[in-house]
Amino acid sequence: MVTLAEVARHAGVSASTVSYVLSGKRTISLPTRERVERSIRELGYHPNAGARALASSRSNIIALMMPLRTDMYLPVMMEIAIAVATTAREHAHDVLLLTGQEGPDAARRVVGSGLADAMILMDVELEDQRLPLVRVTPRPAVLIGLPSDTTDLTCVDLDFEATGRLCVDHLATLGHRDIAVVGEAAAVYERRTGFAERTVRGVRQRADELGMRVLHRPCDGSYESVAGTLARIFDERPATSGIVVQNEAAIEPLLSLLRQQGRAVPEDISVVAVCPEQVAAGTSVALTSVAIPAQEMGRLAVELVMARAGAAGQGPSAVPPRIELLPPALTVRASTGPAPAAR
Amino acid sequence: MVTLAEVARHAGVSASTVSYVLSGKRTISLPTRERVERSIRELGYHPNAGARALASSRSNIIALMMPLRTDMYLPVMMEIAIAVATTAREHAHDVLLLTGQEGPDAARRVVGSGLADAMILMDVELEDQRLPLVRVTPRPAVLIGLPSDTTDLTCVDLDFEATGRLCVDHLATLGHRDIAVVGEAAAVYERRTGFAERTVRGVRQRADELGMRVLHRPCDGSYESVAGTLARIFDERPATSGIVVQNEAAIEPLLSLLRQQGRAVPEDISVVAVCPEQVAAGTSVALTSVAIPAQEMGRLAVELVMARAGAAGQGPSAVPPRIELLPPALTVRASTGPAPAAR
DNA sequence: CTGAAAGCGCTAACAC
DNA sequence: GTGTTAGCGCTTTCAG
């Protein structure tokens, strides 16, 4: 293994010079710099991560914690993880993947050991177990999702309330008066992850303002469940002409069932989904949808955590905590249309 | 930050004793051990990862590289990643997540810097760019997937050829004679990722042995694509009564289309899928399927890489390289039945 | 603009 | 069964 000392000898300079060439923390004359860089290349030198971390007490690693509840939509998680990893690299950081199995201890362990010098938490619950730690740890942390008490926390999420309102606005514009929400699995609400409630709240709020009627029913993704939910909806509110779906798994079954029941989309029923763009575009009927901006969320989380990391040590209020709710965007596709005139 | 030296002082022992209590690499008398452990707890001591890595030249980190081609099925990747992270923790290791954006350089960087002391590569192509590095690096590596030349490599994968054969056997037993394979997107074949070809090869091989007829058509997951593929199949081979699907995205559209065309599953058409159990169980018609054992693959990859890591340094042939193909298992559900008598 | 040198916190001989 | 100590490879004052 080639060390910095060897590079220094090879280039005929001191160790510190090599170090500074690498970090750019002090000005180096062009000739020396080039000589050093050449030596680095020729010797195939890679700075040792452990030594660097020890000497600088910065590991250049961001911990990404994702407690993987079975009912979460994996592709979105995955997209976020990828965006986090990609963006982290742009800041010369790597990403350590932590799952939920160890519980809050995992976070304690990685920051306590200095393995990670920042962390990003996914799948945040309203009363998340990790929050106490996040609040006391000196390392910067960003949550993807919104707990109930956000004091002193930096969070990133889609603005789900606005999302709910946006869906209603769109349907209202098309003349729909009775709408239904096919929600997430009951487990999601019980776990109180927040985002599902927030969407429904937004829907209810705007619907009230516009004098529309809303029926909300939870629904796990299975075909049977969707069939049941749909049956109940049309049973209780036969006039329902607009549906908002928030559970990706329920989408294809829903379209399939509507078709079977002879309800044409969008002629008889309009459907708005809250899901990744990719899903919306690939379904049997292209879906009017509000995108879940997984990439942006991942990227933003890293940017925020890095900003706070950069300012770390400069006192407590270097960069103030901040709640960043991404504005929803609705894309009109083929699944929504004017409400049926006859009612 | 509390250090090992502080723990030692607090417990009234030497630094090495604390270190050995932690590592268990030498016998410590019960009283001393307890005293030390108590100090560790009271002081809230966490060994510093960087220092440890530097002194021991082992980071206890496994790099997991997943070049995320857009056409890969994310949930499977995710499941593998989770299994890898979980299993790694059982071996006191953490997982560093690397994406494909940096290319083979990422691998070079993390092993060169000693950031990771082992690696697991996912989404392996037949002529993978990372193979040269893997072959020369002193760090143990395991591939998930099979390149064309496996010399000196340790690989884990589902035995896709056997999977193909198994599907055919099942259909043959039910009396089907004409079968079709709805394959992966053309891009998957072009990229030469291997697994798609291997399945088809297995299908062809067994079909030949049994005198059955096979039609293989690639298909991206979109509804249109599935419709087109299906049309071609029934056009060219009207007698087709069994279908093997290997593209998860195509499954629900396929079932939906068959239904629309008045082809009952399984009365008119039997469908066998190659997909995760979760997918097979949740579709509108529960699918007879061969499971993609994502968890087992992730777990096994870690076990293998750890076995090689443990034996590292003891000379070249400590643990021989090894190809581990998991045997496929077919679960009969509601989507397959006897071939229609009239043909 | 460059060097010398003092650690960073831990591991693993080497001693007893 | 326990203590002493020499590094591991790098960063970062302090000097010049």
mmCIF file of N, CA and C in Angstrom, chain A residues 93-190:
data_model
loop_
_atom_site.group_PDB
_atom_site.id
_atom_site.type_symbol
_atom_site.label_atom_id
_atom_site.label_comp_id
_atom_site.label_asym_id
_atom_site.label_seq_id
_atom_site.Cartn_x
_atom_site.Cartn_y
_atom_site.Cartn_z
ATOM 1 N N HIS A 93 -18.605 12.716 -0.518
ATOM 2 C CA HIS A 93 -19.004 11.864 0.604
ATOM 3 C C HIS A 93 -19.513 10.525 0.095
ATOM 4 N N ASP A 94 -19.450 9.536 0.977
ATOM 5 C CA ASP A 94 -20.043 8.255 0.655
ATOM 6 C C ASP A 94 -21.237 8.028 1.567
ATOM 7 N N VAL A 95 -22.011 7.011 1.237
ATOM 8 C CA VAL A 95 -23.231 6.766 1.993
ATOM 9 C C VAL A 95 -23.217 5.393 2.660
ATOM 10 N N LEU A 96 -23.497 5.404 3.938
ATOM 11 C CA LEU A 96 -23.574 4.160 4.694
ATOM 12 C C LEU A 96 -25.043 3.803 4.850
ATOM 13 N N LEU A 97 -25.380 2.593 4.492
ATOM 14 C CA LEU A 97 -26.778 2.180 4.503
ATOM 15 C C LEU A 97 -27.155 1.499 5.815
ATOM 16 N N LEU A 98 -28.064 2.126 6.551
ATOM 17 C CA LEU A 98 -28.516 1.514 7.805
ATOM 18 C C LEU A 98 -29.977 1.115 7.690
ATOM 19 N N THR A 99 -30.304 -0.071 8.138
ATOM 20 C CA THR A 99 -31.708 -0.472 8.109
ATOM 21 C C THR A 99 -32.280 -0.290 9.506
ATOM 22 N N GLY A 100 -33.536 -0.614 9.642
ATOM 23 C CA GLY A 100 -34.188 -0.348 10.915
ATOM 24 C C GLY A 100 -33.951 -1.378 12.001
ATOM 25 N N GLN A 101 -33.451 -2.530 11.638
ATOM 26 C CA GLN A 101 -33.344 -3.636 12.589
ATOM 27 C C GLN A 101 -32.658 -3.290 13.911
ATOM 28 N N GLU A 102 -31.659 -2.443 13.853
ATOM 29 C CA GLU A 102 -30.964 -2.109 15.095
ATOM 30 C C GLU A 102 -31.712 -1.043 15.891
ATOM 31 N N GLY A 103 -32.709 -0.465 15.257
ATOM 32 C CA GLY A 103 -33.444 0.601 15.924
ATOM 33 C C GLY A 103 -32.603 1.853 16.048
ATOM 34 N N PRO A 104 -32.948 2.704 16.977
ATOM 35 C CA PRO A 104 -32.246 3.976 17.147
ATOM 36 C C PRO A 104 -30.769 3.766 17.491
ATOM 37 N N ASP A 105 -30.429 2.588 17.981
ATOM 38 C CA ASP A 105 -29.044 2.321 18.359
ATOM 39 C C ASP A 105 -28.078 2.459 17.196
ATOM 40 N N ALA A 106 -28.552 2.104 16.021
ATOM 41 C CA ALA A 106 -27.678 2.183 14.856
ATOM 42 C C ALA A 106 -27.180 3.611 14.683
ATOM 43 N N ALA A 107 -28.081 4.535 14.815
ATOM 44 C CA ALA A 107 -27.706 5.938 14.672
ATOM 45 C C ALA A 107 -26.701 6.323 15.751
ATOM 46 N N ARG A 108 -26.983 5.898 16.949
ATOM 47 C CA ARG A 108 -26.095 6.186 18.074
ATOM 48 C C ARG A 108 -24.694 5.634 17.785
ATOM 49 N N ARG A 109 -24.690 4.423 17.304
ATOM 50 C CA ARG A 109 -23.418 3.769 17.038
ATOM 51 C C ARG A 109 -22.599 4.505 15.981
ATOM 52 N N VAL A 110 -23.204 4.796 14.846
ATOM 53 C CA VAL A 110 -22.415 5.394 13.770
ATOM 54 C C VAL A 110 -21.958 6.816 14.056
ATOM 55 N N VAL A 111 -22.774 7.582 14.753
ATOM 56 C CA VAL A 111 -22.269 8.924 15.054
ATOM 57 C C VAL A 111 -21.322 8.877 16.248
ATOM 58 N N GLY A 112 -21.617 7.994 17.189
ATOM 59 C CA GLY A 112 -20.755 7.863 18.361
ATOM 60 C C GLY A 112 -19.353 7.435 17.983
ATOM 61 N N SER A 113 -19.258 6.565 17.005
ATOM 62 C CA SER A 113 -17.949 6.054 16.609
ATOM 63 C C SER A 113 -17.272 6.962 15.593
ATOM 64 N N GLY A 114 -17.991 7.981 15.171
ATOM 65 C CA GLY A 114 -17.420 8.844 14.158
ATOM 66 C C GLY A 114 -17.418 8.206 12.785
ATOM 67 N N LEU A 115 -18.141 7.086 12.653
ATOM 68 C CA LEU A 115 -18.183 6.413 11.355
ATOM 69 C C LEU A 115 -18.855 7.330 10.341
ATOM 70 N N ALA A 116 -19.903 7.983 10.759
ATOM 71 C CA ALA A 116 -20.585 8.918 9.866
ATOM 72 C C ALA A 116 -20.524 10.302 10.493
ATOM 73 N N ASP A 117 -20.403 11.321 9.675
ATOM 74 C CA ASP A 117 -20.434 12.633 10.285
ATOM 75 C C ASP A 117 -21.693 13.415 9.946
ATOM 76 N N ALA A 118 -22.662 12.718 9.461
ATOM 77 C CA ALA A 118 -23.971 13.333 9.230
ATOM 78 C C ALA A 118 -24.953 12.212 8.987
ATOM 79 N N MET A 119 -26.246 12.503 9.154
ATOM 80 C CA MET A 119 -27.185 11.445 8.793
ATOM 81 C C MET A 119 -28.492 11.931 8.215
ATOM 82 N N ILE A 120 -29.067 11.047 7.423
ATOM 83 C CA ILE A 120 -30.340 11.330 6.789
ATOM 84 C C ILE A 120 -31.284 10.202 7.194
ATOM 85 N N LEU A 121 -32.426 10.571 7.727
ATOM 86 C CA LEU A 121 -33.362 9.568 8.199
ATOM 87 C C LEU A 121 -34.582 9.489 7.296
ATOM 88 N N MET A 122 -34.898 8.304 6.855
ATOM 89 C CA MET A 122 -36.071 8.138 6.017
ATOM 90 C C MET A 122 -37.203 7.504 6.808
ATOM 91 N N ASP A 123 -38.373 7.527 6.183
ATOM 92 C CA ASP A 123 -39.515 6.833 6.749
ATOM 93 C C ASP A 123 -39.755 7.272 8.206
ATOM 94 N N VAL A 124 -39.834 8.560 8.369
ATOM 95 C CA VAL A 124 -39.983 9.157 9.693
ATOM 96 C C VAL A 124 -41.415 9.022 10.208
ATOM 97 N N GLU A 125 -41.555 8.572 11.423
ATOM 98 C CA GLU A 125 -42.877 8.474 12.028
ATOM 99 C C GLU A 125 -43.189 9.748 12.800
ATOM 100 N N LEU A 126 -44.458 9.941 13.099
ATOM 101 C CA LEU A 126 -44.859 11.165 13.809
ATOM 102 C C LEU A 126 -44.125 11.289 15.142
ATOM 103 N N GLU A 127 -44.067 10.175 15.861
ATOM 104 C CA GLU A 127 -43.325 10.187 17.130
ATOM 105 C C GLU A 127 -42.126 9.269 16.960
ATOM 106 N N ASP A 128 -41.209 9.674 16.146
ATOM 107 C CA ASP A 128 -40.109 8.788 15.801
ATOM 108 C C ASP A 128 -39.158 8.548 16.966
ATOM 109 N N GLN A 129 -38.765 7.310 17.102
ATOM 110 C CA GLN A 129 -37.875 6.908 18.192
ATOM 111 C C GLN A 129 -36.496 7.546 18.083
ATOM 112 N N ARG A 130 -36.150 7.932 16.886
ATOM 113 C CA ARG A 130 -34.798 8.441 16.671
ATOM 114 C C ARG A 130 -34.679 9.928 16.966
ATOM 115 N N LEU A 131 -35.807 10.563 17.149
ATOM 116 C CA LEU A 131 -35.763 12.017 17.323
ATOM 117 C C LEU A 131 -34.963 12.498 18.528
ATOM 118 N N PRO A 132 -35.108 11.855 19.687
ATOM 119 C CA PRO A 132 -34.333 12.333 20.842
ATOM 120 C C PRO A 132 -32.849 12.386 20.516
ATOM 121 N N LEU A 133 -32.357 11.329 19.890
ATOM 122 C CA LEU A 133 -30.949 11.291 19.532
ATOM 123 C C LEU A 133 -30.609 12.419 18.567
ATOM 124 N N VAL A 134 -31.430 12.555 17.535
ATOM 125 C CA VAL A 134 -31.184 13.584 16.528
ATOM 126 C C VAL A 134 -31.089 14.959 17.179
ATOM 127 N N ARG A 135 -31.914 15.176 18.169
ATOM 128 C CA ARG A 135 -31.934 16.499 18.795
ATOM 129 C C ARG A 135 -30.689 16.785 19.628
ATOM 130 N N VAL A 136 -30.074 15.751 20.175
ATOM 131 C CA VAL A 136 -28.905 16.015 21.014
ATOM 132 C C VAL A 136 -27.574 15.826 20.298
ATOM 133 N N THR A 137 -27.570 15.029 19.251
ATOM 134 C CA THR A 137 -26.304 14.751 18.593
ATOM 135 C C THR A 137 -25.721 16.022 17.982
ATOM 136 N N PRO A 138 -24.395 16.131 18.028
ATOM 137 C CA PRO A 138 -23.758 17.310 17.457
ATOM 138 C C PRO A 138 -23.661 17.201 15.931
ATOM 139 N N ARG A 139 -23.925 16.020 15.401
ATOM 140 C CA ARG A 139 -23.802 15.833 13.953
ATOM 141 C C ARG A 139 -25.067 16.305 13.251
ATOM 142 N N PRO A 140 -24.897 16.912 12.099
ATOM 143 C CA PRO A 140 -26.073 17.375 11.359
ATOM 144 C C PRO A 140 -26.938 16.203 10.899
ATOM 145 N N ALA A 141 -28.228 16.411 10.930
ATOM 146 C CA ALA A 141 -29.153 15.372 10.491
ATOM 147 C C ALA A 141 -30.306 16.006 9.738
ATOM 148 N N VAL A 142 -30.803 15.279 8.763
ATOM 149 C CA VAL A 142 -31.967 15.743 8.009
ATOM 150 C C VAL A 142 -32.963 14.608 7.935
ATOM 151 N N LEU A 143 -34.233 14.923 8.145
ATOM 152 C CA LEU A 143 -35.267 13.901 8.057
ATOM 153 C C LEU A 143 -35.957 13.986 6.706
ATOM 154 N N ILE A 144 -36.266 12.847 6.150
ATOM 155 C CA ILE A 144 -37.110 12.848 4.958
ATOM 156 C C ILE A 144 -38.465 12.396 5.445
ATOM 157 N N GLY A 145 -39.372 13.322 5.563
ATOM 158 C CA GLY A 145 -40.660 13.068 6.195
ATOM 159 C C GLY A 145 -40.820 14.046 7.344
ATOM 160 N N LEU A 146 -42.014 14.090 7.894
ATOM 161 C CA LEU A 146 -42.321 15.091 8.903
ATOM 162 C C LEU A 146 -42.847 14.460 10.189
ATOM 163 N N PRO A 147 -42.133 14.632 11.296
ATOM 164 C CA PRO A 147 -42.661 14.143 12.574
ATOM 165 C C PRO A 147 -43.658 15.174 13.100
ATOM 166 N N SER A 148 -44.323 14.853 14.200
ATOM 167 C CA SER A 148 -45.340 15.807 14.654
ATOM 168 C C SER A 148 -44.712 17.061 15.249
ATOM 169 N N ASP A 149 -43.613 16.893 15.959
ATOM 170 C CA ASP A 149 -42.941 18.073 16.495
ATOM 171 C C ASP A 149 -41.636 18.293 15.743
ATOM 172 N N THR A 150 -41.586 19.363 14.990
ATOM 173 C CA THR A 150 -40.406 19.580 14.153
ATOM 174 C C THR A 150 -39.431 20.597 14.752
ATOM 175 N N THR A 151 -39.648 20.955 15.999
ATOM 176 C CA THR A 151 -38.761 21.921 16.641
ATOM 177 C C THR A 151 -37.293 21.512 16.504
ATOM 178 N N ASP A 152 -36.470 22.436 16.066
ATOM 179 C CA ASP A 152 -35.027 22.216 15.943
ATOM 180 C C ASP A 152 -34.644 21.157 14.916
ATOM 181 N N LEU A 153 -35.590 20.764 14.066
ATOM 182 C CA LEU A 153 -35.262 19.720 13.105
ATOM 183 C C LEU A 153 -35.234 20.272 11.686
ATOM 184 N N THR A 154 -34.429 19.646 10.868
ATOM 185 C CA THR A 154 -34.433 19.992 9.453
ATOM 186 C C THR A 154 -35.091 18.844 8.715
ATOM 187 N N CYS A 155 -36.126 19.142 7.965
ATOM 188 C CA CYS A 155 -36.911 18.111 7.299
ATOM 189 C C CYS A 155 -37.129 18.439 5.831
ATOM 190 N N VAL A 156 -37.250 17.383 5.062
ATOM 191 C CA VAL A 156 -37.575 17.519 3.647
ATOM 192 C C VAL A 156 -38.748 16.598 3.371
ATOM 193 N N ASP A 157 -39.697 17.084 2.614
ATOM 194 C CA ASP A 157 -40.789 16.197 2.231
ATOM 195 C C ASP A 157 -41.601 16.850 1.128
ATOM 196 N N LEU A 158 -42.428 16.035 0.495
ATOM 197 C CA LEU A 158 -43.386 16.603 -0.438
ATOM 198 C C LEU A 158 -44.454 17.274 0.410
ATOM 199 N N ASP A 159 -44.985 18.363 -0.057
ATOM 200 C CA ASP A 159 -46.066 19.023 0.671
ATOM 201 C C ASP A 159 -47.360 18.257 0.379
ATOM 202 N N PHE A 160 -47.625 17.272 1.221
ATOM 203 C CA PHE A 160 -48.760 16.389 0.951
ATOM 204 C C PHE A 160 -50.108 17.073 1.134
ATOM 205 N N GLU A 161 -50.168 18.049 2.020
ATOM 206 C CA GLU A 161 -51.443 18.757 2.154
ATOM 207 C C GLU A 161 -51.752 19.500 0.868
ATOM 208 N N ALA A 162 -50.758 20.194 0.370
ATOM 209 C CA ALA A 162 -50.943 20.916 -0.888
ATOM 210 C C ALA A 162 -51.268 19.930 -2.003
ATOM 211 N N THR A 163 -50.674 18.743 -1.905
ATOM 212 C CA THR A 163 -50.939 17.709 -2.898
ATOM 213 C C THR A 163 -52.419 17.343 -2.888
ATOM 214 N N GLY A 164 -52.947 17.144 -1.704
ATOM 215 C CA GLY A 164 -54.364 16.815 -1.583
ATOM 216 C C GLY A 164 -55.229 17.928 -2.163
ATOM 217 N N ARG A 165 -54.887 19.146 -1.834
ATOM 218 C CA ARG A 165 -55.659 20.281 -2.346
ATOM 219 C C ARG A 165 -55.598 20.348 -3.866
ATOM 220 N N LEU A 166 -54.398 20.109 -4.367
ATOM 221 C CA LEU A 166 -54.191 20.197 -5.813
ATOM 222 C C LEU A 166 -55.060 19.175 -6.550
ATOM 223 N N CYS A 167 -55.116 17.988 -6.022
ATOM 224 C CA CYS A 167 -55.932 16.939 -6.634
ATOM 225 C C CYS A 167 -57.393 17.382 -6.672
ATOM 226 N N VAL A 168 -57.852 17.924 -5.558
ATOM 227 C CA VAL A 168 -59.247 18.349 -5.476
ATOM 228 C C VAL A 168 -59.512 19.496 -6.455
ATOM 229 N N ASP A 169 -58.599 20.443 -6.495
ATOM 230 C CA ASP A 169 -58.765 21.563 -7.414
ATOM 231 C C ASP A 169 -58.943 21.071 -8.847
ATOM 232 N N HIS A 170 -58.092 20.145 -9.198
ATOM 233 C CA HIS A 170 -58.154 19.630 -10.562
ATOM 234 C C HIS A 170 -59.510 18.987 -10.840
ATOM 235 N N LEU A 171 -59.952 18.164 -9.924
ATOM 236 C CA LEU A 171 -61.243 17.491 -10.109
ATOM 237 C C LEU A 171 -62.383 18.504 -10.087
ATOM 238 N N ALA A 172 -62.251 19.489 -9.216
ATOM 239 C CA ALA A 172 -63.306 20.508 -9.116
ATOM 240 C C ALA A 172 -63.439 21.254 -10.439
ATOM 241 N N THR A 173 -62.301 21.604 -11.002
ATOM 242 C CA THR A 173 -62.289 22.322 -12.280
ATOM 243 C C THR A 173 -63.030 21.546 -13.362
ATOM 244 N N LEU A 174 -62.934 20.228 -13.249
ATOM 245 C CA LEU A 174 -63.577 19.383 -14.258
ATOM 246 C C LEU A 174 -65.052 19.143 -13.938
ATOM 247 N N GLY A 175 -65.499 19.733 -12.847
ATOM 248 C CA GLY A 175 -66.917 19.638 -12.525
ATOM 249 C C GLY A 175 -67.314 18.515 -11.580
ATOM 250 N N HIS A 176 -66.340 17.810 -11.042
ATOM 251 C CA HIS A 176 -66.676 16.718 -10.116
ATOM 252 C C HIS A 176 -67.128 17.287 -8.768
ATOM 253 N N ARG A 177 -68.090 16.618 -8.161
ATOM 254 C CA ARG A 177 -68.619 17.099 -6.880
ATOM 255 C C ARG A 177 -68.463 16.041 -5.787
ATOM 256 N N ASP A 178 -68.508 14.785 -6.185
ATOM 257 C CA ASP A 178 -68.372 13.697 -5.210
ATOM 258 C C ASP A 178 -67.101 12.934 -5.492
ATOM 259 N N ILE A 179 -66.196 12.974 -4.535
ATOM 260 C CA ILE A 179 -64.936 12.278 -4.783
ATOM 261 C C ILE A 179 -64.597 11.325 -3.641
ATOM 262 N N ALA A 180 -63.719 10.382 -3.970
ATOM 263 C CA ALA A 180 -63.309 9.394 -2.968
ATOM 264 C C ALA A 180 -61.795 9.317 -2.929
ATOM 265 N N VAL A 181 -61.292 8.997 -1.772
ATOM 266 C CA VAL A 181 -59.852 8.788 -1.644
ATOM 267 C C VAL A 181 -59.604 7.319 -1.333
ATOM 268 N N VAL A 182 -58.880 6.657 -2.228
ATOM 269 C CA VAL A 182 -58.450 5.283 -1.960
ATOM 270 C C VAL A 182 -57.094 5.433 -1.295
ATOM 271 N N GLY A 183 -57.072 5.271 0.006
ATOM 272 C CA GLY A 183 -55.879 5.605 0.777
ATOM 273 C C GLY A 183 -54.861 4.495 0.912
ATOM 274 N N GLU A 184 -53.962 4.690 1.845
ATOM 275 C CA GLU A 184 -52.932 3.691 2.106
ATOM 276 C C GLU A 184 -53.487 2.588 3.006
ATOM 277 N N ALA A 185 -52.699 1.558 3.174
ATOM 278 C CA ALA A 185 -53.100 0.452 4.036
ATOM 279 C C ALA A 185 -53.320 0.965 5.463
ATOM 280 N N ALA A 186 -54.230 0.313 6.155
ATOM 281 C CA ALA A 186 -54.536 0.736 7.519
ATOM 282 C C ALA A 186 -53.272 0.808 8.370
ATOM 283 N N ALA A 187 -52.351 -0.104 8.138
ATOM 284 C CA ALA A 187 -51.103 -0.143 8.907
ATOM 285 C C ALA A 187 -50.351 1.180 8.811
ATOM 286 N N VAL A 188 -50.405 1.792 7.640
ATOM 287 C CA VAL A 188 -49.698 3.048 7.431
ATOM 288 C C VAL A 188 -50.261 4.135 8.345
ATOM 289 N N TYR A 189 -51.567 4.130 8.492
ATOM 290 C CA TYR A 189 -52.177 5.145 9.345
ATOM 291 C C TYR A 189 -51.874 4.854 10.810
ATOM 292 N N GLU A 190 -51.934 3.579 11.142
ATOM 293 C CA GLU A 190 -51.668 3.208 12.526
ATOM 294 C C GLU A 190 -50.253 3.583 12.937
#
